[in-house]
Tab-separated table of C-alpha atoms and ligand atoms in Angstrom:
chain	number	residue	atom	x	y	z
B	1	MET	CA	-165.502	-10.080	-20.374
B	2	ILE	CA	-163.525	-8.918	-23.407
B	3	LYS	CA	-159.867	-8.276	-22.692
B	4	ALA	CA	-158.537	-4.877	-23.786
B	5	LEU	CA	-155.721	-4.913	-26.296
B	6	GLU	CA	-152.319	-3.421	-25.787
B	7	ASN	CA	-152.422	0.111	-27.254
B	8	PHE	CA	-151.261	0.424	-30.842
B	9	ASP	CA	-151.029	2.856	-33.750
B	10	LEU	CA	-153.001	2.068	-36.873
B	11	VAL	CA	-152.172	3.905	-40.095
B	12	ILE	CA	-154.649	3.418	-42.934
B	13	PHE	CA	-153.235	4.250	-46.350
B	14	GLY	CA	-156.084	5.142	-48.669
B	15	GLY	CA	-158.060	5.688	-45.484
B	16	ASP	CA	-160.625	7.996	-47.097
B	17	GLY	CA	-161.627	5.251	-49.560
B	18	ASP	CA	-164.669	3.028	-49.649
B	19	LEU	CA	-163.208	0.013	-47.895
B	20	SER	CA	-161.846	2.060	-45.049
B	21	LEU	CA	-165.087	3.947	-44.455
B	22	ARG	CA	-167.353	0.941	-44.894
B	23	LYS	CA	-165.331	-1.712	-43.098
B	24	ILE	CA	-162.039	-0.768	-41.440
B	25	ILE	CA	-163.032	2.320	-39.444
B	26	PRO	CA	-166.443	0.875	-38.445
B	27	ALA	CA	-164.532	-2.207	-37.196
B	28	VAL	CA	-162.356	0.048	-35.021
B	29	ILE	CA	-165.462	1.832	-33.687
B	30	ASN	CA	-167.140	-1.452	-32.755
B	31	ARG	CA	-164.057	-2.661	-30.936
B	32	ILE	CA	-163.873	0.658	-29.063
B	33	LYS	CA	-167.501	0.157	-28.109
B	34	ASP	CA	-166.742	-3.247	-26.620
B	35	GLY	CA	-163.827	-1.801	-24.674
B	36	GLN	CA	-161.239	-3.767	-26.595
B	37	ILE	CA	-159.512	-0.771	-28.155
B	38	LYS	CA	-158.640	1.977	-25.688
B	39	SER	CA	-158.429	5.663	-26.495
B	40	GLN	CA	-154.639	5.705	-26.028
B	41	SER	CA	-154.408	3.879	-29.376
B	42	LYS	CA	-154.086	6.097	-32.442
B	43	VAL	CA	-155.704	5.940	-35.859
B	44	VAL	CA	-153.948	7.864	-38.618
B	45	VAL	CA	-155.755	8.174	-41.923
B	46	ALA	CA	-153.283	8.886	-44.700
B	47	SER	CA	-154.315	9.827	-48.190
B	48	ILE	CA	-153.773	12.228	-51.059
B	49	SER	CA	-157.049	14.173	-50.620
B	50	SER	CA	-156.527	17.516	-48.963
B	51	TYR	CA	-158.550	17.114	-45.793
B	52	THR	CA	-157.667	18.417	-42.370
B	53	THR	CA	-158.411	16.146	-39.432
B	54	LYS	CA	-161.547	18.173	-38.764
B	55	SER	CA	-162.865	18.120	-42.326
B	56	PHE	CA	-162.063	14.425	-42.651
B	57	ILE	CA	-164.120	13.643	-39.551
B	58	THR	CA	-167.086	15.482	-41.067
B	59	TYR	CA	-166.615	13.640	-44.361
B	60	MET	CA	-166.330	10.288	-42.574
B	61	LYS	CA	-169.486	10.921	-40.584
B	62	ASP	CA	-171.466	11.894	-43.690
B	63	LYS	CA	-170.266	8.861	-45.640
B	64	MET	CA	-171.146	6.450	-42.851
B	65	LEU	CA	-174.612	7.943	-42.738
B	66	GLU	CA	-174.905	7.619	-46.514
B	67	TYR	CA	-173.810	3.949	-46.357
B	68	GLY	CA	-176.331	3.301	-43.604
B	69	ILE	CA	-173.658	2.128	-41.166
B	70	LYS	CA	-175.002	2.020	-37.641
B	71	ILE	CA	-172.428	3.285	-35.195
B	72	ASP	CA	-172.394	3.730	-31.490
B	73	GLN	CA	-172.267	7.456	-30.752
B	74	SER	CA	-170.110	7.308	-27.667
B	75	ALA	CA	-167.583	4.979	-29.398
B	76	PHE	CA	-167.575	7.365	-32.350
B	77	SER	CA	-166.832	10.310	-30.041
B	78	GLU	CA	-163.966	8.325	-28.552
B	79	LEU	CA	-162.622	7.583	-32.017
B	80	ILE	CA	-162.573	11.315	-32.783
B	81	THR	CA	-160.137	11.849	-29.934
B	82	MET	CA	-157.838	9.179	-31.399
B	83	ILE	CA	-157.957	9.964	-35.094
B	84	SER	CA	-155.822	12.271	-37.207
B	85	TYR	CA	-155.585	12.880	-40.926
B	86	VAL	CA	-152.275	13.113	-42.759
B	87	ASN	CA	-152.298	14.475	-46.266
B	88	LEU	CA	-149.619	12.760	-48.341
B	89	ASP	CA	-148.839	11.543	-51.824
B	90	LEU	CA	-147.893	7.913	-51.295
B	91	THR	CA	-145.495	7.967	-54.238
B	92	ILE	CA	-143.287	10.749	-52.803
B	93	SER	CA	-140.829	9.646	-50.162
B	94	SER	CA	-140.374	13.036	-48.495
B	95	ASN	CA	-144.138	13.223	-47.866
B	96	TYR	CA	-143.800	10.403	-45.325
B	97	GLN	CA	-142.081	12.807	-42.953
B	98	ALA	CA	-145.544	14.087	-42.038
B	99	LEU	CA	-146.404	10.557	-41.018
B	100	TYR	CA	-143.170	10.259	-39.094
B	101	LYS	CA	-144.108	13.380	-37.153
B	102	ALA	CA	-147.594	12.072	-36.447
B	103	LEU	CA	-146.154	8.897	-34.944
B	104	GLU	CA	-142.846	9.911	-33.423
B	105	LYS	CA	-144.150	10.851	-29.982
B	106	SER	CA	-146.489	7.915	-29.668
B	107	PRO	CA	-145.706	5.710	-26.674
B	108	ASN	CA	-147.508	2.760	-28.266
B	109	PRO	CA	-145.289	-0.255	-28.872
B	110	GLN	CA	-146.514	-1.331	-32.276
B	111	THR	CA	-147.519	0.339	-35.510
B	112	ILE	CA	-149.780	-1.373	-38.032
B	113	PHE	CA	-149.790	-0.039	-41.581
B	114	TYR	CA	-152.971	-0.990	-43.391
B	115	TYR	CA	-152.504	-0.827	-47.172
B	116	SER	CA	-156.046	-0.094	-48.310
B	117	THR	CA	-154.754	0.916	-51.741
B	118	PRO	CA	-154.356	-0.667	-55.173
B	119	SER	CA	-151.619	-3.308	-55.058
B	120	LYS	CA	-149.480	-1.412	-57.537
B	121	LEU	CA	-148.645	0.940	-54.649
B	122	PHE	CA	-147.546	-1.787	-52.217
B	123	ASP	CA	-143.955	-1.612	-53.405
B	124	VAL	CA	-143.593	2.121	-53.241
B	125	ILE	CA	-145.291	2.431	-49.856
B	126	SER	CA	-143.002	-0.212	-48.323
B	127	LYS	CA	-139.926	1.442	-49.785
B	128	HIS	CA	-140.851	4.899	-48.534
B	129	LEU	CA	-141.718	3.591	-45.084
B	130	PHE	CA	-138.237	2.105	-44.959
B	131	GLU	CA	-136.535	5.248	-46.238
B	132	ASN	CA	-138.316	7.314	-43.623
B	133	LYS	CA	-137.337	4.957	-40.800
B	134	LEU	CA	-140.924	4.039	-40.088
B	135	ILE	CA	-140.292	0.306	-39.936
B	136	ASN	CA	-139.014	-1.561	-36.909
B	137	ASP	CA	-138.963	-5.144	-35.752
B	138	VAL	CA	-142.547	-5.175	-34.517
B	139	THR	CA	-144.139	-3.220	-37.364
B	140	LYS	CA	-146.924	-5.078	-39.153
B	141	ILE	CA	-148.547	-4.495	-42.491
B	142	VAL	CA	-151.981	-5.541	-43.699
B	143	LEU	CA	-152.357	-6.133	-47.417
B	144	GLU	CA	-155.749	-6.046	-49.058
B	145	LYS	CA	-156.586	-8.203	-52.031
B	146	PRO	CA	-156.123	-8.410	-54.979
B	147	LEU	CA	-152.551	-9.566	-54.524
B	148	GLY	CA	-151.474	-9.247	-58.128
B	149	SER	CA	-153.493	-10.397	-61.094
B	150	ASN	CA	-151.560	-13.557	-61.905
B	151	LEU	CA	-148.649	-15.568	-60.555
B	152	LYS	CA	-146.048	-13.345	-62.153
B	153	SER	CA	-147.429	-10.071	-60.841
B	154	PHE	CA	-147.943	-11.605	-57.393
B	155	GLU	CA	-144.334	-12.821	-57.276
B	156	LYS	CA	-143.108	-9.377	-58.268
B	157	LEU	CA	-145.225	-7.567	-55.713
B	158	ASN	CA	-144.425	-10.077	-53.000
B	159	LYS	CA	-140.699	-9.892	-53.618
B	160	GLN	CA	-140.789	-6.115	-53.315
B	161	VAL	CA	-142.742	-6.140	-50.069
B	162	ARG	CA	-140.599	-8.949	-48.636
B	163	LYS	CA	-137.490	-6.800	-49.129
B	164	TYR	CA	-138.693	-4.708	-46.202
B	165	PHE	CA	-140.840	-7.065	-44.135
B	166	ARG	CA	-140.484	-10.605	-42.828
B	167	GLU	CA	-143.285	-13.048	-43.615
B	168	ASP	CA	-144.445	-12.906	-39.987
B	169	GLN	CA	-144.945	-9.135	-40.283
B	170	ILE	CA	-147.269	-9.455	-43.300
B	171	TYR	CA	-151.020	-9.996	-42.888
B	172	ARG	CA	-152.652	-10.807	-46.254
B	173	ILE	CA	-156.313	-10.349	-45.564
B	174	ASP	CA	-159.160	-12.419	-46.963
B	175	HIS	CA	-162.204	-11.132	-45.153
B	176	TYR	CA	-164.097	-14.413	-45.700
B	177	LEU	CA	-161.788	-15.997	-43.139
B	178	GLY	CA	-163.002	-13.492	-40.552
B	179	LYS	CA	-166.659	-14.494	-40.900
B	180	GLU	CA	-167.961	-16.367	-37.855
B	181	THR	CA	-169.611	-19.117	-39.877
B	182	VAL	CA	-166.392	-19.724	-41.746
B	183	GLN	CA	-164.473	-20.123	-38.522
B	184	ASN	CA	-167.239	-22.330	-37.232
B	185	LEU	CA	-166.365	-24.733	-40.030
B	186	MET	CA	-163.232	-25.673	-38.128
B	187	VAL	CA	-165.203	-26.385	-34.948
B	188	LEU	CA	-167.920	-28.225	-36.852
B	189	ARG	CA	-165.368	-30.477	-38.489
B	190	PHE	CA	-162.879	-30.993	-35.722
B	191	ALA	CA	-165.067	-30.950	-32.607
B	192	ASN	CA	-167.739	-33.331	-33.873
B	193	HIS	CA	-166.781	-36.968	-34.043
B	194	LEU	CA	-169.612	-37.919	-36.397
B	195	TYR	CA	-168.696	-35.429	-39.078
B	196	GLU	CA	-165.026	-36.138	-39.074
B	197	LEU	CA	-165.725	-39.858	-39.499
B	198	ALA	CA	-167.849	-39.177	-42.553
B	199	TRP	CA	-165.648	-36.479	-44.052
B	200	ASN	CA	-164.096	-38.342	-46.972
B	201	ALA	CA	-164.587	-39.792	-50.437
B	202	GLN	CA	-166.152	-42.967	-49.035
B	203	ASN	CA	-169.097	-41.000	-47.669
B	204	ILE	CA	-169.294	-37.738	-49.556
B	205	ASP	CA	-170.598	-37.616	-53.100
B	206	ASN	CA	-169.840	-33.987	-53.910
B	207	VAL	CA	-169.265	-30.595	-52.334
B	208	GLN	CA	-170.804	-27.372	-53.622
B	209	ILE	CA	-169.627	-23.921	-52.653
B	210	THR	CA	-171.713	-21.000	-53.822
B	211	VAL	CA	-171.256	-17.289	-53.304
B	212	ALA	CA	-174.089	-15.513	-55.103
B	213	GLU	CA	-174.473	-11.750	-55.077
B	214	SER	CA	-177.425	-9.714	-56.259
B	215	ILE	CA	-175.336	-6.559	-56.697
B	216	GLY	CA	-173.607	-5.700	-59.957
B	217	VAL	CA	-170.142	-4.185	-60.312
B	218	GLU	CA	-171.152	-0.944	-58.558
B	219	SER	CA	-168.506	1.795	-58.544
B	220	ARG	CA	-165.520	-0.444	-59.289
B	221	LYS	CA	-165.919	-0.557	-63.064
B	222	GLU	CA	-162.314	-0.264	-64.098
B	223	PHE	CA	-160.971	-2.587	-61.465
B	224	TYR	CA	-163.625	-5.219	-61.996
B	225	ASP	CA	-163.324	-5.183	-65.740
B	226	SER	CA	-159.631	-5.966	-65.537
B	227	TYR	CA	-160.234	-8.782	-63.022
B	228	GLY	CA	-163.523	-10.601	-63.459
B	229	ALA	CA	-165.214	-13.077	-61.146
B	230	LEU	CA	-162.498	-15.733	-61.330
B	231	LYS	CA	-159.785	-13.486	-59.921
B	232	ASP	CA	-162.061	-11.332	-57.770
B	233	MET	CA	-163.794	-14.188	-55.938
B	234	ILE	CA	-162.630	-17.714	-56.796
B	235	GLN	CA	-158.878	-17.120	-56.447
B	236	ASN	CA	-159.317	-15.998	-52.859
B	237	HIS	CA	-162.661	-16.337	-51.068
B	238	LEU	CA	-163.979	-19.535	-52.636
B	239	LEU	CA	-160.601	-21.268	-52.594
B	240	GLN	CA	-160.181	-20.387	-48.931
B	241	LEU	CA	-163.593	-21.904	-48.170
B	242	LEU	CA	-162.634	-24.987	-50.135
B	243	CYS	CA	-159.413	-25.280	-48.124
B	244	LEU	CA	-161.275	-25.200	-44.822
B	245	VAL	CA	-163.709	-27.855	-46.011
B	246	ALA	CA	-161.032	-30.114	-47.442
B	247	MET	CA	-157.927	-29.754	-45.307
B	248	GLU	CA	-156.605	-32.446	-43.004
B	249	PRO	CA	-156.880	-31.796	-39.267
B	250	PRO	CA	-153.882	-29.655	-38.336
B	251	SER	CA	-151.759	-30.996	-35.495
B	252	SER	CA	-152.477	-27.791	-33.569
B	253	LEU	CA	-154.114	-24.443	-34.204
B	254	THR	CA	-150.904	-22.504	-34.723
B	255	ALA	CA	-150.856	-20.314	-37.819
B	256	ASP	CA	-148.167	-22.380	-39.486
B	257	ASN	CA	-149.907	-25.691	-38.918
B	258	VAL	CA	-153.283	-24.493	-40.176
B	259	ARG	CA	-151.817	-22.691	-43.162
B	260	ASN	CA	-149.666	-25.680	-44.099
B	261	GLU	CA	-152.729	-27.894	-44.253
B	262	LYS	CA	-154.542	-25.358	-46.427
B	263	LEU	CA	-151.529	-25.128	-48.669
B	264	LYS	CA	-151.517	-28.897	-49.208
B	265	VAL	CA	-155.118	-28.687	-50.451
B	266	LEU	CA	-154.249	-25.922	-52.902
B	267	GLN	CA	-151.291	-27.909	-54.141
B	268	SER	CA	-153.505	-30.954	-54.674
B	269	LEU	CA	-156.065	-29.156	-56.824
B	270	ARG	CA	-156.094	-30.793	-60.224
B	271	PRO	CA	-154.954	-28.313	-62.889
B	272	TYR	CA	-157.208	-28.007	-65.946
B	273	LYS	CA	-156.249	-29.226	-69.411
B	274	ALA	CA	-157.206	-27.573	-72.676
B	275	ASN	CA	-159.347	-30.505	-73.839
B	276	GLU	CA	-161.571	-30.488	-70.732
B	277	ILE	CA	-161.772	-26.819	-69.801
B	278	SER	CA	-165.041	-26.132	-71.629
B	279	SER	CA	-166.820	-29.058	-70.001
B	280	LEU	CA	-165.539	-28.284	-66.505
B	281	THR	CA	-165.894	-24.519	-66.395
B	282	VAL	CA	-168.504	-21.965	-67.367
B	283	LYS	CA	-167.992	-18.245	-67.585
B	284	GLY	CA	-170.818	-15.831	-68.027
B	285	GLN	CA	-171.727	-12.169	-68.168
B	286	TYR	CA	-175.021	-10.600	-67.171
B	287	THR	CA	-177.342	-8.860	-69.573
B	288	ARG	CA	-180.267	-6.621	-68.659
B	289	GLY	CA	-182.802	-8.100	-66.323
B	290	GLU	CA	-184.673	-7.768	-63.086
B	291	VAL	CA	-183.333	-8.112	-59.562
B	292	ASP	CA	-185.579	-7.560	-56.542
B	293	SER	CA	-188.356	-6.531	-58.940
B	294	LYS	CA	-186.222	-3.689	-60.248
B	295	PHE	CA	-184.918	-3.318	-63.766
B	296	VAL	CA	-181.123	-3.439	-63.911
B	297	ASN	CA	-178.659	-2.693	-66.683
B	298	SER	CA	-176.409	-5.153	-68.424
B	299	TYR	CA	-172.767	-5.453	-67.411
B	300	GLN	CA	-171.715	-3.702	-70.605
B	301	GLU	CA	-174.017	-0.814	-69.734
B	302	ASP	CA	-172.771	-0.784	-66.148
B	303	ILE	CA	-169.161	-0.382	-67.167
B	304	GLU	CA	-169.950	1.775	-70.212
B	305	THR	CA	-167.489	0.152	-72.602
B	306	TYR	CA	-169.809	-2.139	-74.615
B	307	GLU	CA	-167.089	-4.518	-75.680
B	308	SER	CA	-165.930	-6.284	-72.561
B	309	ASN	CA	-165.250	-10.012	-72.372
B	310	THR	CA	-164.928	-9.999	-68.601
B	311	GLU	CA	-166.849	-12.704	-66.755
B	312	THR	CA	-169.228	-11.752	-63.962
B	313	PHE	CA	-170.082	-15.391	-63.280
B	314	VAL	CA	-167.978	-18.527	-62.967
B	315	ALA	CA	-168.979	-22.095	-62.240
B	316	LEU	CA	-166.485	-24.895	-62.197
B	317	ARG	CA	-165.962	-28.482	-61.244
B	318	THR	CA	-162.640	-29.385	-59.722
B	319	TYR	CA	-160.979	-32.311	-57.971
B	320	ILE	CA	-158.557	-32.570	-55.100
B	321	ASP	CA	-156.116	-35.295	-55.956
B	322	ASN	CA	-155.325	-36.790	-52.584
B	323	TRP	CA	-156.391	-39.829	-50.546
B	324	ARG	CA	-159.236	-38.193	-48.691
B	325	TRP	CA	-160.949	-36.670	-51.704
B	326	ALA	CA	-160.097	-38.952	-54.624
B	327	GLY	CA	-162.864	-38.720	-57.217
B	328	VAL	CA	-165.098	-36.292	-55.275
B	329	PRO	CA	-166.174	-33.328	-57.417
B	330	PHE	CA	-166.038	-29.898	-55.799
B	331	TYR	CA	-168.330	-27.400	-57.503
B	332	LEU	CA	-167.510	-23.736	-57.081
B	333	ARG	CA	-169.884	-21.066	-58.291
B	334	THR	CA	-170.022	-17.323	-57.938
B	335	GLY	CA	-171.788	-14.577	-59.808
B	336	LYS	CA	-173.011	-11.009	-59.714
B	337	ARG	CA	-176.645	-10.098	-60.394
B	338	MET	CA	-177.965	-13.424	-59.157
B	339	PRO	CA	-181.564	-13.469	-57.855
B	340	ALA	CA	-180.423	-13.054	-54.238
B	341	ARG	CA	-177.376	-12.679	-52.042
B	342	TYR	CA	-176.482	-15.972	-50.489
B	343	SER	CA	-173.378	-17.975	-49.734
B	344	GLU	CA	-173.397	-21.563	-48.725
B	345	ILE	CA	-171.405	-24.741	-48.585
B	346	VAL	CA	-173.312	-27.933	-49.254
B	347	ILE	CA	-171.841	-31.312	-48.429
B	348	ASN	CA	-173.818	-33.913	-50.334
B	349	PHE	CA	-173.394	-37.337	-48.787
B	350	LYS	CA	-173.682	-40.581	-50.739
B	351	ARG	CA	-177.006	-42.306	-51.084
B	352	VAL	CA	-177.750	-45.286	-48.875
B	353	ALA	CA	-176.215	-48.434	-50.356
B	354	HIS	CA	-179.540	-50.227	-50.743
B	355	ASN	CA	-183.143	-49.035	-50.728
B	356	LEU	CA	-185.039	-51.271	-48.356
B	357	PHE	CA	-188.335	-49.611	-49.065
B	358	PRO	CA	-190.356	-50.910	-51.984
B	359	SER	CA	-190.163	-47.737	-53.991
B	360	ARG	CA	-189.340	-46.651	-57.463
B	361	ASN	CA	-188.178	-43.340	-56.031
B	362	LYS	CA	-184.691	-42.744	-54.861
B	363	ILE	CA	-183.980	-41.930	-51.279
B	364	ASP	CA	-182.588	-38.422	-51.161
B	365	ARG	CA	-179.064	-37.803	-50.026
B	366	ASN	CA	-178.183	-36.519	-46.581
B	367	LYS	CA	-176.869	-33.012	-46.944
B	368	LEU	CA	-175.030	-30.770	-44.586
B	369	ILE	CA	-175.743	-27.184	-45.550
B	370	ILE	CA	-173.628	-24.464	-44.053
B	371	ARG	CA	-175.214	-21.138	-44.855
B	372	LEU	CA	-172.775	-18.262	-44.469
B	373	GLN	CA	-174.984	-15.359	-45.497
B	374	PRO	CA	-177.309	-13.559	-45.437
B	375	GLU	CA	-178.235	-15.634	-42.384
B	376	GLU	CA	-175.886	-17.932	-40.495
B	377	ARG	CA	-177.451	-21.345	-40.372
B	378	ILE	CA	-176.527	-24.996	-40.394
B	379	GLU	CA	-178.920	-27.601	-41.739
B	380	LEU	CA	-178.617	-31.354	-41.732
B	381	VAL	CA	-181.056	-32.823	-44.209
B	382	GLN	CA	-182.274	-36.329	-43.541
B	383	MET	CA	-185.075	-38.611	-44.677
B	384	VAL	CA	-187.987	-39.072	-42.283
B	385	LYS	CA	-191.200	-41.021	-42.462
B	386	LEU	CA	-194.353	-39.085	-43.152
B	387	PRO	CA	-196.742	-39.864	-40.302
B	388	GLY	CA	-199.834	-41.940	-40.982
B	389	PRO	CA	-200.892	-45.374	-42.126
B	390	GLY	CA	-200.587	-46.717	-45.652
B	391	GLY	CA	-197.025	-47.844	-45.935
B	392	TYR	CA	-193.804	-45.973	-45.864
B	393	ARG	CA	-193.882	-42.483	-47.254
B	394	TYR	CA	-190.879	-40.356	-46.603
B	395	LYS	CA	-189.433	-36.961	-47.317
B	396	PRO	CA	-186.287	-34.993	-46.583
B	397	ILE	CA	-186.525	-32.738	-43.540
B	398	SER	CA	-183.862	-30.469	-42.133
B	399	LEU	CA	-182.476	-30.393	-38.651
B	400	GLU	CA	-181.749	-26.705	-38.427
B	401	LEU	CA	-179.374	-24.796	-36.245
B	402	ASP	CA	-179.908	-21.057	-36.405
B	403	TYR	CA	-176.288	-20.301	-35.676
B	404	GLY	CA	-176.751	-16.531	-35.574
B	405	GLY	CA	-179.963	-16.645	-33.533
B	406	SER	CA	-178.604	-19.139	-30.988
B	407	PHE	CA	-176.431	-16.499	-29.397
B	408	SER	CA	-177.743	-13.355	-27.779
B	409	LYS	CA	-174.799	-11.261	-28.943
B	410	LYS	CA	-174.529	-10.072	-32.531
B	411	PHE	CA	-171.560	-11.619	-34.333
B	412	PRO	CA	-168.672	-9.233	-34.855
B	413	GLU	CA	-167.994	-8.235	-38.458
B	414	ALA	CA	-165.194	-10.111	-40.218
B	415	TYR	CA	-162.956	-7.044	-40.198
B	416	GLU	CA	-163.259	-6.651	-36.433
B	417	ARG	CA	-161.994	-10.131	-35.764
B	418	LEU	CA	-159.204	-9.807	-38.312
B	419	LEU	CA	-158.040	-6.443	-37.012
B	420	ILE	CA	-157.832	-7.829	-33.489
B	421	ASP	CA	-155.840	-10.793	-34.761
B	422	VAL	CA	-153.348	-8.435	-36.411
B	423	VAL	CA	-152.886	-6.520	-33.165
B	424	ARG	CA	-152.396	-9.774	-31.271
B	425	GLY	CA	-150.045	-11.157	-33.907
B	426	ASN	CA	-152.139	-14.174	-34.821
B	427	GLN	CA	-151.681	-15.003	-38.519
B	428	THR	CA	-153.904	-18.099	-38.645
B	429	LEU	CA	-156.671	-16.343	-40.563
B	430	PHE	CA	-154.327	-14.615	-43.008
B	431	MET	CA	-152.860	-16.072	-46.153
B	432	HIS	CA	-149.279	-17.217	-46.241
B	433	GLU	CA	-147.342	-16.252	-49.366
B	434	ASP	CA	-147.198	-19.934	-50.377
B	435	GLU	CA	-150.993	-20.181	-50.342
B	436	VAL	CA	-151.363	-17.180	-52.618
B	437	ARG	CA	-148.691	-18.577	-54.916
B	438	ALA	CA	-150.410	-21.993	-55.131
B	439	SER	CA	-153.811	-20.460	-55.803
B	440	TRP	CA	-152.477	-18.297	-58.622
B	441	GLU	CA	-150.749	-21.338	-60.131
B	442	TRP	CA	-154.035	-23.220	-60.255
B	443	ILE	CA	-155.959	-20.181	-61.535
B	444	HIS	CA	-153.423	-19.943	-64.328
B	445	SER	CA	-154.514	-23.367	-65.609
B	446	ILE	CA	-157.987	-21.857	-66.087
B	447	THR	CA	-157.114	-18.486	-67.601
B	448	ASP	CA	-154.457	-19.984	-69.836
B	449	ASN	CA	-156.830	-22.607	-71.219
B	450	TRP	CA	-159.694	-20.151	-71.558
B	451	ASP	CA	-157.383	-18.082	-73.741
B	452	LYS	CA	-155.973	-20.998	-75.706
B	453	THR	CA	-159.370	-22.480	-76.473
B	454	GLU	CA	-161.103	-19.096	-76.805
B	455	GLN	CA	-163.801	-20.328	-74.467
B	456	GLU	CA	-167.130	-18.716	-75.086
B	457	LEU	CA	-168.507	-16.184	-72.637
B	458	GLU	CA	-172.132	-17.180	-72.020
B	459	LEU	CA	-174.653	-14.428	-71.445
B	460	TYR	CA	-177.221	-14.690	-68.649
B	461	LYS	CA	-180.091	-12.479	-67.674
B	462	ALA	CA	-179.579	-10.399	-64.533
B	463	GLY	CA	-181.736	-11.971	-61.830
B	464	SER	CA	-181.428	-15.488	-63.290
B	465	ASP	CA	-179.376	-18.390	-61.932
B	466	GLY	CA	-176.638	-17.803	-64.475
B	467	PRO	CA	-175.643	-19.857	-67.486
B	468	GLY	CA	-174.771	-23.531	-67.517
B	469	ASN	CA	-173.785	-26.254	-69.905
B	470	LYS	CA	-174.463	-29.971	-69.931
B	471	VAL	CA	-172.110	-30.792	-67.101
B	472	LEU	CA	-172.567	-27.717	-64.972
B	473	LYS	CA	-176.186	-26.934	-65.584
B	474	PRO	CA	-177.721	-25.432	-62.450
B	475	SER	CA	-180.485	-27.977	-62.116
B	476	HIS	CA	-177.875	-30.696	-62.393
B	477	TYR	CA	-175.940	-29.739	-59.334
B	478	TRP	CA	-177.034	-26.563	-57.665
B	479	HIS	CA	-178.635	-27.110	-54.420
B	480	GLN	CA	-181.685	-25.007	-53.783
B	481	SER	CA	-182.490	-25.403	-50.157
B	482	LYS	CA	-185.924	-23.808	-50.414
B	483	ALA	CA	-187.063	-25.995	-53.293
B	484	PHE	CA	-186.529	-29.520	-52.090
B	485	GLY	CA	-188.547	-29.215	-48.895
B	486	ASN	CA	-191.820	-29.860	-50.703
B	487	GLU	CA	-190.685	-32.929	-52.551
B	488	GLU	CA	-192.447	-35.990	-51.357
B	489	ILE	CA	-191.419	-39.470	-52.277
B	490	VAL	CA	-194.389	-41.811	-52.083
B	491	VAL	CA	-193.965	-45.541	-51.780
M	501	LIG	C1	-164.881	-8.720	-52.377
M	501	LIG	C2	-165.064	-8.664	-53.867
M	501	LIG	O1	-163.636	-9.288	-52.048
M	501	LIG	O2	-165.921	-9.505	-51.798
M	501	LIG	C3	-166.415	-8.087	-54.213
M	501	LIG	O3	-164.032	-7.870	-54.429
M	501	LIG	C4	-167.519	-8.835	-53.499
M	501	LIG	O4	-166.646	-8.103	-55.620
M	501	LIG	C5	-167.216	-8.980	-52.011
M	501	LIG	O5	-168.726	-8.123	-53.689
M	501	LIG	C6	-168.218	-9.907	-51.345
M	501	LIG	O6	-168.031	-9.876	-49.938
M	501	LIG	P1	-169.236	-10.221	-48.946
M	501	LIG	O7	-168.613	-10.262	-47.601
M	501	LIG	O8	-170.253	-9.151	-49.115
M	501	LIG	O9	-169.755	-11.563	-49.395
């Protein structure tokens, strides 16, 4: 039985935008459907477009249909009774009076302001909320990434927001942390004796984290071109995954304890030096090619500028300089226009110390594969004997746990879980300012050295596995779970 939440008011700035219509509002609808959000809560969509509440509802409905979002009709009807649209220019303080009016009579104890806007507006929104007396002790704000574009811009933005809000009122969202499989990482590691015993440099050879997407830059040309894959994906999502894989067991599950452990990982990441950057990192950009048997344009064609040096692919090898992980390479890879959409974490264990079997072939490594998407699955790859006489023949076979399929209920979307956590005041799955700071510091050692050494941008065909160099060549380290199953090592 899901417990209903205390009623609240949710204001979504930029609420008529893509993120809101694809993720935030559908998350509210799903939680209404499960009875967790009651109709006494309010949803206020605030934006500069001149909708009325009625015309916004029509627009929202059409967009959700266009995006193919499946919504429960009765929950949607309930949402309509809770939603209102406020037309305001976020940069004009007096405009916030309309918001004040929309909220003033609400009996709900807490207001959550969701900043689904470019981060350059975070300062001005916070200031105007303050000037219009819309902030109190229990107000919370949710900040969407990107949080700045480097350490300096993050510090500036953070300082401005912190003028008006305490750290415990700020929820910096990284939707990867809301994914069920990502949270399952904590349980997998800390509720299974066997894994925790093996989770160190003595037993693990390398760790590979891949987030591959088959989509291109879609409608976000300008934004993406000023960011690139390193800042769009590695700085947040992949580093957060790395933290969960590598952190020490926290002494308890409180937000501070978990976030402190993640912070220590980020602070232990080895910064890059100019003389090694080209052998430890690869950046690439897609050219024309084929994805899902369909011809697709090059990145330059997609963004229509024809002279961009922005990377749409990054692969890198990094090290965590602490006792647990000394000498263990962590490979991070992400790219757009890859052959398929998949995200996975692969823990490659060391080979057995001695091969007892009279073979020229190596015994394959044990691997723990945590597949995050498109399907949620955990595989433990181990060597088994092929049945039959004639000596020992063996091959790697997976013990598979269909994580998604093992439960009758569909997993909630990441945004649903995160929204509920904001209402409940649980910051565990949100980034502390120190984590963001540490990740930008480390990212700086990459961007700075890419600039200093004028590192080459390698082109790759859309639909291929991306570029690679001697050290980071795909075949050298990328795990392809489908491919190895047929390998047979004959003694
Ligand atoms: C976003 C990035 O944060 O994550 C996008 O800005 C990317 O470029 C997206 O496509 C991927 O999220 P998911 O949940 O689809 O893997």
